mmCIF file of C-alpha atoms in Angstrom:
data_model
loop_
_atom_site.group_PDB
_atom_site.id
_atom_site.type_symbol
_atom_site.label_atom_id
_atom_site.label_comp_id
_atom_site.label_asym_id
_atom_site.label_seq_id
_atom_site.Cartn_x
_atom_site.Cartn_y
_atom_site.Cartn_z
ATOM 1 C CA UNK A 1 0.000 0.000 0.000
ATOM 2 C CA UNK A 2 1.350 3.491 -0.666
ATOM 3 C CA UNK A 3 1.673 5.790 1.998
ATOM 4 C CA UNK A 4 -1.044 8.535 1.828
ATOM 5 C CA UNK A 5 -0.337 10.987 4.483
ATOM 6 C CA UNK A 6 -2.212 14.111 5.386
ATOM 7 C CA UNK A 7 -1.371 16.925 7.092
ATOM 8 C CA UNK A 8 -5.078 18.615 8.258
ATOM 9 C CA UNK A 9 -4.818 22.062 9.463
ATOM 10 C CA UNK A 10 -8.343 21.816 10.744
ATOM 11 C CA UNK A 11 -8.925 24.876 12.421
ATOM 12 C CA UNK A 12 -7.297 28.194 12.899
ATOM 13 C CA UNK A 13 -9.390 28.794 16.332
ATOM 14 C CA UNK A 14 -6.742 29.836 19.045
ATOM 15 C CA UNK A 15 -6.379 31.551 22.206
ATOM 16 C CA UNK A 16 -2.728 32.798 21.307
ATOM 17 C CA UNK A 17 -1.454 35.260 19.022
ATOM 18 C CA UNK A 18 2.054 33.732 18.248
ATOM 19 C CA UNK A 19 5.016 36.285 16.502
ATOM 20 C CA UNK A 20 5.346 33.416 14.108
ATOM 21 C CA UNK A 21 2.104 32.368 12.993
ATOM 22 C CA UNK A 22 1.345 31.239 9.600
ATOM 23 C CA UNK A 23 -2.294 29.798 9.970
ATOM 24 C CA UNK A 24 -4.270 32.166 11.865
ATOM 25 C CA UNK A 25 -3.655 35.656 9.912
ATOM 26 C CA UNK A 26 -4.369 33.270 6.859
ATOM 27 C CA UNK A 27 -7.436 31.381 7.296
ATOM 28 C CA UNK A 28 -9.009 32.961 10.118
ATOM 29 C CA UNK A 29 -11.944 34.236 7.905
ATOM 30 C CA UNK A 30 -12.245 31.062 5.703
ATOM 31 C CA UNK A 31 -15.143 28.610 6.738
ATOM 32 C CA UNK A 32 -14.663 25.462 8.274
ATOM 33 C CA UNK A 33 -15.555 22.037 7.007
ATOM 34 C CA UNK A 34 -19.034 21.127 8.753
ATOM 35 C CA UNK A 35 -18.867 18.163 11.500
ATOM 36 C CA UNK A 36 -20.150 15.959 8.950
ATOM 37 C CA UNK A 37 -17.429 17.087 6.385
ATOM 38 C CA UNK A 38 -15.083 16.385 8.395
ATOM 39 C CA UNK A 39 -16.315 12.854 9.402
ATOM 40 C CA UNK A 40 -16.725 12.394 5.601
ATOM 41 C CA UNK A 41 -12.924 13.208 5.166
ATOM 42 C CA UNK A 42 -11.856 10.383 7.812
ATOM 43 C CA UNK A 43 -13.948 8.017 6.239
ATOM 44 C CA UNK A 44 -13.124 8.394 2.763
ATOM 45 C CA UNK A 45 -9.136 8.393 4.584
ATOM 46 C CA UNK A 46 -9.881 5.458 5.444
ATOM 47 C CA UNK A 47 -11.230 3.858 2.728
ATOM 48 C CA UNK A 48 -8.052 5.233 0.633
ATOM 49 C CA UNK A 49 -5.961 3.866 2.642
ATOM 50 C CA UNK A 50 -4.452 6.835 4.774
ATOM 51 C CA UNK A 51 -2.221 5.214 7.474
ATOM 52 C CA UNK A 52 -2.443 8.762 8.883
ATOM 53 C CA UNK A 53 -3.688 11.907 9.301
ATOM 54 C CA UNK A 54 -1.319 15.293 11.261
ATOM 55 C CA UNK A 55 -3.971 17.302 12.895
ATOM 56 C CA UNK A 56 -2.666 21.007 13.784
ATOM 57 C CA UNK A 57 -4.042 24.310 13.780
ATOM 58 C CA UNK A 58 -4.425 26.656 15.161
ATOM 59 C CA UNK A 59 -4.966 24.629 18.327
ATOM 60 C CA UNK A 60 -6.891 21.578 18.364
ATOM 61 C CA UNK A 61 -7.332 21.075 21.904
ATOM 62 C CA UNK A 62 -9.368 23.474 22.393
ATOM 63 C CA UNK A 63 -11.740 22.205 19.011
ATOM 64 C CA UNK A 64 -15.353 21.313 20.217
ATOM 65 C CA UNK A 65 -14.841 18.902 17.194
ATOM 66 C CA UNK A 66 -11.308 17.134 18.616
ATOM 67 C CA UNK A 67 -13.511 14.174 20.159
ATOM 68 C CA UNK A 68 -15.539 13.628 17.425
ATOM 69 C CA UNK A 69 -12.212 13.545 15.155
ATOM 70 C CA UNK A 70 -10.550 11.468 17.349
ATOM 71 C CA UNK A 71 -13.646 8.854 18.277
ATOM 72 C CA UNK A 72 -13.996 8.748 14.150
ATOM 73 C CA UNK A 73 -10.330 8.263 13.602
ATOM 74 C CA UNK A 74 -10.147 5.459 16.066
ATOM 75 C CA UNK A 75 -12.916 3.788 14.604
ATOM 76 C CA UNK A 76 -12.052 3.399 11.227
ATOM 77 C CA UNK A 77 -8.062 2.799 11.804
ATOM 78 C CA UNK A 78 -6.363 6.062 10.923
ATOM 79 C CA UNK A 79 -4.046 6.881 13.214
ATOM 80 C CA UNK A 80 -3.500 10.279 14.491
ATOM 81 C CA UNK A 81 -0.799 12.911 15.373
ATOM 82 C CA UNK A 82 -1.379 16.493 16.417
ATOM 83 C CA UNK A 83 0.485 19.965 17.090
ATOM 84 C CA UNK A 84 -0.347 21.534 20.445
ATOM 85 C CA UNK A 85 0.769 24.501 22.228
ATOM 86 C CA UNK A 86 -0.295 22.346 25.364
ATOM 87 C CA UNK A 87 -2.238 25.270 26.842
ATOM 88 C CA UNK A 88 -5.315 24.111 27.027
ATOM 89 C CA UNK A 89 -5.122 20.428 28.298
ATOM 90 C CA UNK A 90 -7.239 19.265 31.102
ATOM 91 C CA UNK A 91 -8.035 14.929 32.350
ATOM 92 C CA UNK A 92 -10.546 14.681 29.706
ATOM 93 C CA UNK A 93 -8.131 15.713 26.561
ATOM 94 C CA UNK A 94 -5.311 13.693 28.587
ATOM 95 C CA UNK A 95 -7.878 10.801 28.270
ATOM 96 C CA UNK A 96 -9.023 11.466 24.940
ATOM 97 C CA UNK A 97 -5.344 11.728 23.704
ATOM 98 C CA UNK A 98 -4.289 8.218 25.729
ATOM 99 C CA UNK A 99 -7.806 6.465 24.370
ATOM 100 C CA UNK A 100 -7.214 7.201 20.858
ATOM 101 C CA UNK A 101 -3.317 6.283 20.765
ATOM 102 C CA UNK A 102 -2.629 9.991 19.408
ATOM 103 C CA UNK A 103 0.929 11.048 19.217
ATOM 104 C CA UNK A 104 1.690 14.798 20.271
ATOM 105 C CA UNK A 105 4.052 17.159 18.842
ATOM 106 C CA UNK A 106 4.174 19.847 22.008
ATOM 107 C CA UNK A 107 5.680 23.349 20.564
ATOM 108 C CA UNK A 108 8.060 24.499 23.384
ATOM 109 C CA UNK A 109 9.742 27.053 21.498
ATOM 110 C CA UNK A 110 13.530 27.431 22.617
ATOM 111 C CA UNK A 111 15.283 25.887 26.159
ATOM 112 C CA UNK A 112 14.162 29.507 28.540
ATOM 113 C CA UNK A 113 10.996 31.261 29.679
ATOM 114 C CA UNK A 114 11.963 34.319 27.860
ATOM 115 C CA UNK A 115 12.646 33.164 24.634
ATOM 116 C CA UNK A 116 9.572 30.582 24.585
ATOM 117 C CA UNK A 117 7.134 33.467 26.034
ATOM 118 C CA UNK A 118 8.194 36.499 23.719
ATOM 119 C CA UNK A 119 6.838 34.389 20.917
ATOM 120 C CA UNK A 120 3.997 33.167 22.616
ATOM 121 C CA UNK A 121 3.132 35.238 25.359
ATOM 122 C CA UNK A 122 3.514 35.478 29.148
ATOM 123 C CA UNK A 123 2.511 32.290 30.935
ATOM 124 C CA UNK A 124 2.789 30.135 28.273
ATOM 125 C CA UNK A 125 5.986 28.196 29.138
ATOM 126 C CA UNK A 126 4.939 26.875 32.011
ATOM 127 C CA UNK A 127 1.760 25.726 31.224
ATOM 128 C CA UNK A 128 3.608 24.025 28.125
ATOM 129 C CA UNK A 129 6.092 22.468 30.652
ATOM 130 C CA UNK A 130 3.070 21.326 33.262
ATOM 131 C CA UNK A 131 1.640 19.617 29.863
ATOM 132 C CA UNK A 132 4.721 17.573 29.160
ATOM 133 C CA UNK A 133 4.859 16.068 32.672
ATOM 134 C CA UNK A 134 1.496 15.290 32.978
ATOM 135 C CA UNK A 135 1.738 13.506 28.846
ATOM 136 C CA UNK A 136 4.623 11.793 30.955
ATOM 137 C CA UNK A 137 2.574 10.598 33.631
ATOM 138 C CA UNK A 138 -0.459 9.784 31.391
ATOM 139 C CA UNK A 139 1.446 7.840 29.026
ATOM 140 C CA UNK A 140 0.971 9.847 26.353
ATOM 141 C CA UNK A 141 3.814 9.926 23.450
ATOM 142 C CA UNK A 142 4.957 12.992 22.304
ATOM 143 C CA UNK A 143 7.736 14.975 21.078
ATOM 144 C CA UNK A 144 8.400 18.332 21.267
ATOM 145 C CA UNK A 145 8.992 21.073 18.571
ATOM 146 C CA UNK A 146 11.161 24.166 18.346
ATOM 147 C CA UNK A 147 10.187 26.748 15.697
ATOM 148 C CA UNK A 148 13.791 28.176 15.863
ATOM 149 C CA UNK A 149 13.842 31.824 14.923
ATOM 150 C CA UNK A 150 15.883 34.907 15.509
ATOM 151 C CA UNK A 151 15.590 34.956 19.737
ATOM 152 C CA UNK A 152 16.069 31.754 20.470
ATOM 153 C CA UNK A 153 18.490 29.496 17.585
ATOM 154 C CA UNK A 154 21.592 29.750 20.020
ATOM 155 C CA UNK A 155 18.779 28.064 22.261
ATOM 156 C CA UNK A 156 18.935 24.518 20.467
ATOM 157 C CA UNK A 157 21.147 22.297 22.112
ATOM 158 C CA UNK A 158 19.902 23.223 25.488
ATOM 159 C CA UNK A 159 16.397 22.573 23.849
ATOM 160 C CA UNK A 160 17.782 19.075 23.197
ATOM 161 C CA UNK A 161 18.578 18.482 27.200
ATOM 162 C CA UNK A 162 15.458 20.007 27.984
ATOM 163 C CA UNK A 163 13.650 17.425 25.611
ATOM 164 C CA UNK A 164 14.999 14.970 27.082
ATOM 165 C CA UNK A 165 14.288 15.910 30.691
ATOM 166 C CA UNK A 166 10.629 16.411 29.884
ATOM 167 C CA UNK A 167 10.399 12.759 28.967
ATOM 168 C CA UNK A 168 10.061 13.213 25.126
ATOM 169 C CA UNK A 169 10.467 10.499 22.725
ATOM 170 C CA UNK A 170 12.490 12.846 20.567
ATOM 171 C CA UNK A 171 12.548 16.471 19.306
ATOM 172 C CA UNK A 172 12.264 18.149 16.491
ATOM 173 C CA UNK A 173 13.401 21.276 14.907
ATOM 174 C CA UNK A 174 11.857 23.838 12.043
ATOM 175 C CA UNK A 175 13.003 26.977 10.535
ATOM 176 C CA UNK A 176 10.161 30.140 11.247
ATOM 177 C CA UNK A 177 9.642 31.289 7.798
ATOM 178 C CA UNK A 178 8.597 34.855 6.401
ATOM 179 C CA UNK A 179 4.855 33.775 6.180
ATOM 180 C CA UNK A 180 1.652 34.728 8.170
ATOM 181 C CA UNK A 181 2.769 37.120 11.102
ATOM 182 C CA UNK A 182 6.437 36.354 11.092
ATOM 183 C CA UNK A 183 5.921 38.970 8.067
ATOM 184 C CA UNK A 184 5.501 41.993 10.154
ATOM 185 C CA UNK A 185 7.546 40.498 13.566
ATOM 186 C CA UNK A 186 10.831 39.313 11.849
ATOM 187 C CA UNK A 187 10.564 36.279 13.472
ATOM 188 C CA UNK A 188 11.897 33.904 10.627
ATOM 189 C CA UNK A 189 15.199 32.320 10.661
ATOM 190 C CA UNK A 190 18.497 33.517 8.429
ATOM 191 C CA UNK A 191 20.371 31.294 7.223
ATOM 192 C CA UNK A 192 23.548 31.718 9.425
ATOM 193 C CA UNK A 193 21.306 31.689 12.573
ATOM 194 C CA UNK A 194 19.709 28.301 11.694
ATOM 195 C CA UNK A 195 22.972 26.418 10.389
ATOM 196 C CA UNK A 196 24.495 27.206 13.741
ATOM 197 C CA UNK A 197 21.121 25.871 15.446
ATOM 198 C CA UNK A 198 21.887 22.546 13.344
ATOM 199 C CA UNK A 199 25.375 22.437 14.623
ATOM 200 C CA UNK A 200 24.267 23.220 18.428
ATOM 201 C CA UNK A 201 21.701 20.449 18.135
ATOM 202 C CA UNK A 202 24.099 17.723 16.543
ATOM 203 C CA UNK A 203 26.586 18.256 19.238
ATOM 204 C CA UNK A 204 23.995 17.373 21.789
ATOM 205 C CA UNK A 205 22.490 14.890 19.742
ATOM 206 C CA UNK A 206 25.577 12.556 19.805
ATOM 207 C CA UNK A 207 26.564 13.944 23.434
ATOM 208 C CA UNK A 208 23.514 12.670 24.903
ATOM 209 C CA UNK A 209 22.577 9.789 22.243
ATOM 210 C CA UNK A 210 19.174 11.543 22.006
ATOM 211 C CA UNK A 211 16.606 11.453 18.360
ATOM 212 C CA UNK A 212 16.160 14.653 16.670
ATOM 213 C CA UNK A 213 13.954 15.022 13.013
ATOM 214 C CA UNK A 214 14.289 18.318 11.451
ATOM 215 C CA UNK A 215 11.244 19.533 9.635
ATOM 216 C CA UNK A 216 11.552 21.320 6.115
ATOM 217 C CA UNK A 217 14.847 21.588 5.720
ATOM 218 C CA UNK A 218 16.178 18.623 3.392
ATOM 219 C CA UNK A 219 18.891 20.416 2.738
ATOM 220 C CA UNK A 220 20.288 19.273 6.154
ATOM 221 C CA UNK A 221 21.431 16.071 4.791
ATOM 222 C CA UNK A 222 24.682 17.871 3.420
ATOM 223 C CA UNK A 223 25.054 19.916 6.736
ATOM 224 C CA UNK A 224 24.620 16.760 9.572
ATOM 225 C CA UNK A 225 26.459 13.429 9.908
ATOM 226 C CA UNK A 226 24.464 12.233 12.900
ATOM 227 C CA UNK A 227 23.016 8.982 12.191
ATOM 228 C CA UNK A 228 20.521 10.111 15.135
ATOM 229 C CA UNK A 229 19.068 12.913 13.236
ATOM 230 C CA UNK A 230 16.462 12.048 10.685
ATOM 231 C CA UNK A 231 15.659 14.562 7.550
ATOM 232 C CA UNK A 232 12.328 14.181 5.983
ATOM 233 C CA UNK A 233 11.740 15.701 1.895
ATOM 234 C CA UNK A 234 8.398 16.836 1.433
ATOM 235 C CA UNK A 235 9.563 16.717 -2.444
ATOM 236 C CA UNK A 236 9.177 13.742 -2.043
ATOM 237 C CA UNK A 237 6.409 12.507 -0.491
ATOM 238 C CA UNK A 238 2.847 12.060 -0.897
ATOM 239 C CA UNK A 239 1.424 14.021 1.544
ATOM 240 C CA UNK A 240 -2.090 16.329 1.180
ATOM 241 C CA UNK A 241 -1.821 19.633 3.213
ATOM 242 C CA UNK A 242 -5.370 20.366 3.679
ATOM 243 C CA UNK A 243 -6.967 24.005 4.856
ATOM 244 C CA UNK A 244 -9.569 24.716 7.270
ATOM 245 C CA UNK A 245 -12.060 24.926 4.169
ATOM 246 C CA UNK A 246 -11.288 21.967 3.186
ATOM 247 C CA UNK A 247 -9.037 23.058 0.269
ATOM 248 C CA UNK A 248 -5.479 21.032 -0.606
ATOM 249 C CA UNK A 249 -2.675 23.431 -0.744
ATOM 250 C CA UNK A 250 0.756 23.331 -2.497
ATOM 251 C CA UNK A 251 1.941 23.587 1.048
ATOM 252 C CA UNK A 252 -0.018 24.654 3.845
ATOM 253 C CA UNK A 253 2.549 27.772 3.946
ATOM 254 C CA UNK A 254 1.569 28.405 0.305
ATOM 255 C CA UNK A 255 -2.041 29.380 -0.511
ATOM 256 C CA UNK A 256 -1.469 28.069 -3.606
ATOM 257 C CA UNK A 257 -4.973 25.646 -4.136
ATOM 258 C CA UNK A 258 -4.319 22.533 -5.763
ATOM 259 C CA UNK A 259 -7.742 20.696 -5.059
ATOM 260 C CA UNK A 260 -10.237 20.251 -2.654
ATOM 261 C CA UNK A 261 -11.552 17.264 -0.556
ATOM 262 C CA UNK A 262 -15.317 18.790 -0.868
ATOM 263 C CA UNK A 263 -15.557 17.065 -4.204
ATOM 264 C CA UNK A 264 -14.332 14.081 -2.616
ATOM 265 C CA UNK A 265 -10.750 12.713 -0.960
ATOM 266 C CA UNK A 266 -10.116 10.371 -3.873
ATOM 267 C CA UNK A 267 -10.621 12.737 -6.798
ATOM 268 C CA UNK A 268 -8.518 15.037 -4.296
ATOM 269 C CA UNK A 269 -5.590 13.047 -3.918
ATOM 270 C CA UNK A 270 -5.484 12.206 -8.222
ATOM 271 C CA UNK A 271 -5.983 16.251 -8.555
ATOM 272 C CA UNK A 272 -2.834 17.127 -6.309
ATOM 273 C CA UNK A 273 -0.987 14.125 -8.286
ATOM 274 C CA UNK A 274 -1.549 15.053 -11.875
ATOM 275 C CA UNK A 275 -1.262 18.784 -10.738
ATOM 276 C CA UNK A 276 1.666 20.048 -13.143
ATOM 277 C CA UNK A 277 2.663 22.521 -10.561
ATOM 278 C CA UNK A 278 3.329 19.211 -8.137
ATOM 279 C CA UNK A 279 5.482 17.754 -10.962
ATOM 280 C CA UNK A 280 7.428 20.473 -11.063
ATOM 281 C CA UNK A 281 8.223 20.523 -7.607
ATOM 282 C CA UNK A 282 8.878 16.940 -7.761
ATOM 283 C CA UNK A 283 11.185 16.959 -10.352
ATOM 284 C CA UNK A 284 13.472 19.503 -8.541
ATOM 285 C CA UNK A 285 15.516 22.633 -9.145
ATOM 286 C CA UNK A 286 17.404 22.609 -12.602
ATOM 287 C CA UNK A 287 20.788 24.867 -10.709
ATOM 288 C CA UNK A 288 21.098 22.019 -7.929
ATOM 289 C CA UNK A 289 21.501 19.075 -10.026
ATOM 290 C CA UNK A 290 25.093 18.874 -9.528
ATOM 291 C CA UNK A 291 24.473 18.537 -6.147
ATOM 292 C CA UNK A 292 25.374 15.505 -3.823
ATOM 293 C CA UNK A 293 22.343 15.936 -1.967
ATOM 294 C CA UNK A 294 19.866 16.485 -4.887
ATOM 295 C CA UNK A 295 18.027 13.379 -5.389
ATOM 296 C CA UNK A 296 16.961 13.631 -1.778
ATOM 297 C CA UNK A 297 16.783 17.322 -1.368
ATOM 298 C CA UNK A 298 15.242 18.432 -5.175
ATOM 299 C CA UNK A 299 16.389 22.071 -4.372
ATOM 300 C CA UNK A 300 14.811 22.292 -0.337
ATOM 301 C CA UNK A 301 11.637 24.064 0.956
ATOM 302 C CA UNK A 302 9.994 25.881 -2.389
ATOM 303 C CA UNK A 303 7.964 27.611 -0.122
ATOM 304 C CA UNK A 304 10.221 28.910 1.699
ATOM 305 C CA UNK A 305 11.837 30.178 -1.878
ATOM 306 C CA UNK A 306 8.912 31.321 -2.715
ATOM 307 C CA UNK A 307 7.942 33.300 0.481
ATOM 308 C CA UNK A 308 11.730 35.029 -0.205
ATOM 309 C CA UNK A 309 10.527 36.622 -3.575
ATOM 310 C CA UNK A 310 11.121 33.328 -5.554
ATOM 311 C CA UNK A 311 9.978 30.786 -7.290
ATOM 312 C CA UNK A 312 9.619 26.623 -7.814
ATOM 313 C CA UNK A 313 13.079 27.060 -9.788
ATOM 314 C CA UNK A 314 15.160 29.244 -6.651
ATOM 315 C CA UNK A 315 16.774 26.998 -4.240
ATOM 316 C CA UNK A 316 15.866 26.627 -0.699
ATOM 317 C CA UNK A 317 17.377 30.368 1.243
ATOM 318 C CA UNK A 318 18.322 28.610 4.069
ATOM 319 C CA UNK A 319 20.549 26.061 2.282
ATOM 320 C CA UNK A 320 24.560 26.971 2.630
ATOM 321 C CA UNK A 321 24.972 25.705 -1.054
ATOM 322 C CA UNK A 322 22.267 27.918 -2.571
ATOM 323 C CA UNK A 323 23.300 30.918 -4.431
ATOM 324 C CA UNK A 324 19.661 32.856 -4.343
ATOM 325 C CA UNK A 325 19.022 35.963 -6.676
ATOM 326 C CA UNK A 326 15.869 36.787 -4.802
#
């Protein structure tokens, strides 16, 4: 069976205003799917074959729709993962979390108060922190996430020890990019400040023996040696980034529409596939052929390209071997 992920930004409801935000100042005025939409989307997951479906947000936990999600998810076999600030937990989302087997990504955004809470606001660490030790205690799996940015990149080995004090499977590390409110703030990543976040983390990494997966950057597999550090290519997967609304995005960075799973998952998924704009990303970009990296890497994050005043053909910003014109 081929894997059919999907990554479901369900909602854009929240109760923070992050510096960094991409989904919120996007689709905060777009309508959601309806209750039975979104059932309708798990089933038809199901019946395609999904092994799994990346909730985030916004924040789901505090979803009046989460349960339903979850109950449907667990009854037809899809498992589930989902991105949480872990503000708004209480027993019955620790139970709901434990009874449907979902995995947790828990944003804890650098290794100090200050850094965490002058991109999410005052109060926030802690409550994040309380979160991971009572996932801990509930036997919950998760991992945490850093969105490294400007404030807090010299932050990311200590972010490593602090993952693993927390009792996290593993932790994980993306770039902020210049999308959504990070537009006006700042807060997205240069390219000096994040290679020397890689190099912090790998030193801990092999100090401490500890898992690290580092999100849109597949560039990284020229810049790290760990074998303990895992570097995913969304050029080359299969994955559906779906919108509140229900629409299928280039990325779900990129409000470039693709699709949409209103007219139904399957004709969805063969939309985004025959899409000539996914080809293109697929194939790669023409200038990094001669690259070591480039069957893996295909040229890095085109949306991140793209958010720097490029396009499909510009090579990733962030990567040290890219010569951008943008």
């Amino acid at each position: 069976m081929v894997s059919r992920p999907i990554i479901w930004v369900f909602t854009s409801l929240c109760s923070l205003n992050c510096g960094h935000c991409y989904v919120k100042p996007r689709f905060a005025k777009l309508p959601e799917l309806s209750l039975e939409e979104k059932g309708k989307l798990i089933d038809e997951a199901a019946e395609l074959g999904v092994d799994w479906i990346g909730l985030s947000g916004g924040e789901p936990l505090i979803h009046p729709h989460l349960p339903f999600i979850v109950e449907r998810a667990v009854d037809k076999g899809v498992e589930l993962s989902l991105v949480t600030s872990g503000q708004a937990y209480s027993d019955e989302v620790l139970k709901l979390l434990r009874r449907g087997e979902v995995y947790v990504y828990l944003s804890v955004d650098g290794a100090r108060p200050e850094s965490h809470e002058a991109l999410r606001g005052a109060g926030t660490w802690s409550r994040a922190l309380s979160f991971a030790e009572r996932l801990a205690l509930s036997g919950v799996p998760f991992s945490t996430v850093m969105t490294v940015n400007p404030l807090n990149y010299r932050e990311a080995g200590l972010f490593i020890e602090l993952s693993e004090r927390l009792g996290a499977l593993s932790a994980a590390l993306i770039p902020s990019m210049k999308v959504g409110s990070a537009t006006n703030t700042g807060l997205y990543v240069g390219r000096e400040q994040y290679l020397e976040s890689l190099r912090l983390a790998e030193e801990k990494v092999e100090e401490l023996g500890y898992k690290l997966s580092l999100w849109c950057t597949p560039f990284a597999k020229a810049v790290v040696e760990s074998k303990r550090i895992y570097v995913s290519s969304c050029r080359l997967q299969s994955t559906l980034d779906v919108d509140p609304s229900g629409r299928v995005l280039l990325c779900d960075t990129l409000d470039v529409v693709v699709s949409s799973v209103k007219d139904g998952l399957k004709r969805a998924f063969n939309e985004f596939h025959s899409s000539d704009l996914v080809e293109e990303v697929r194939r790669g970009v023409e200038r990094c052929k001669g690259c070591s990296c480039f069957e893996f890497c295909r040229g890095g994050c085109y949306a991140r390209a793209i958010h720097e005043g490029g396009w499909l053909q510009d090579p990733d910003p962030l990567c040290p071997k890219a010569k951008t014109t943008y």
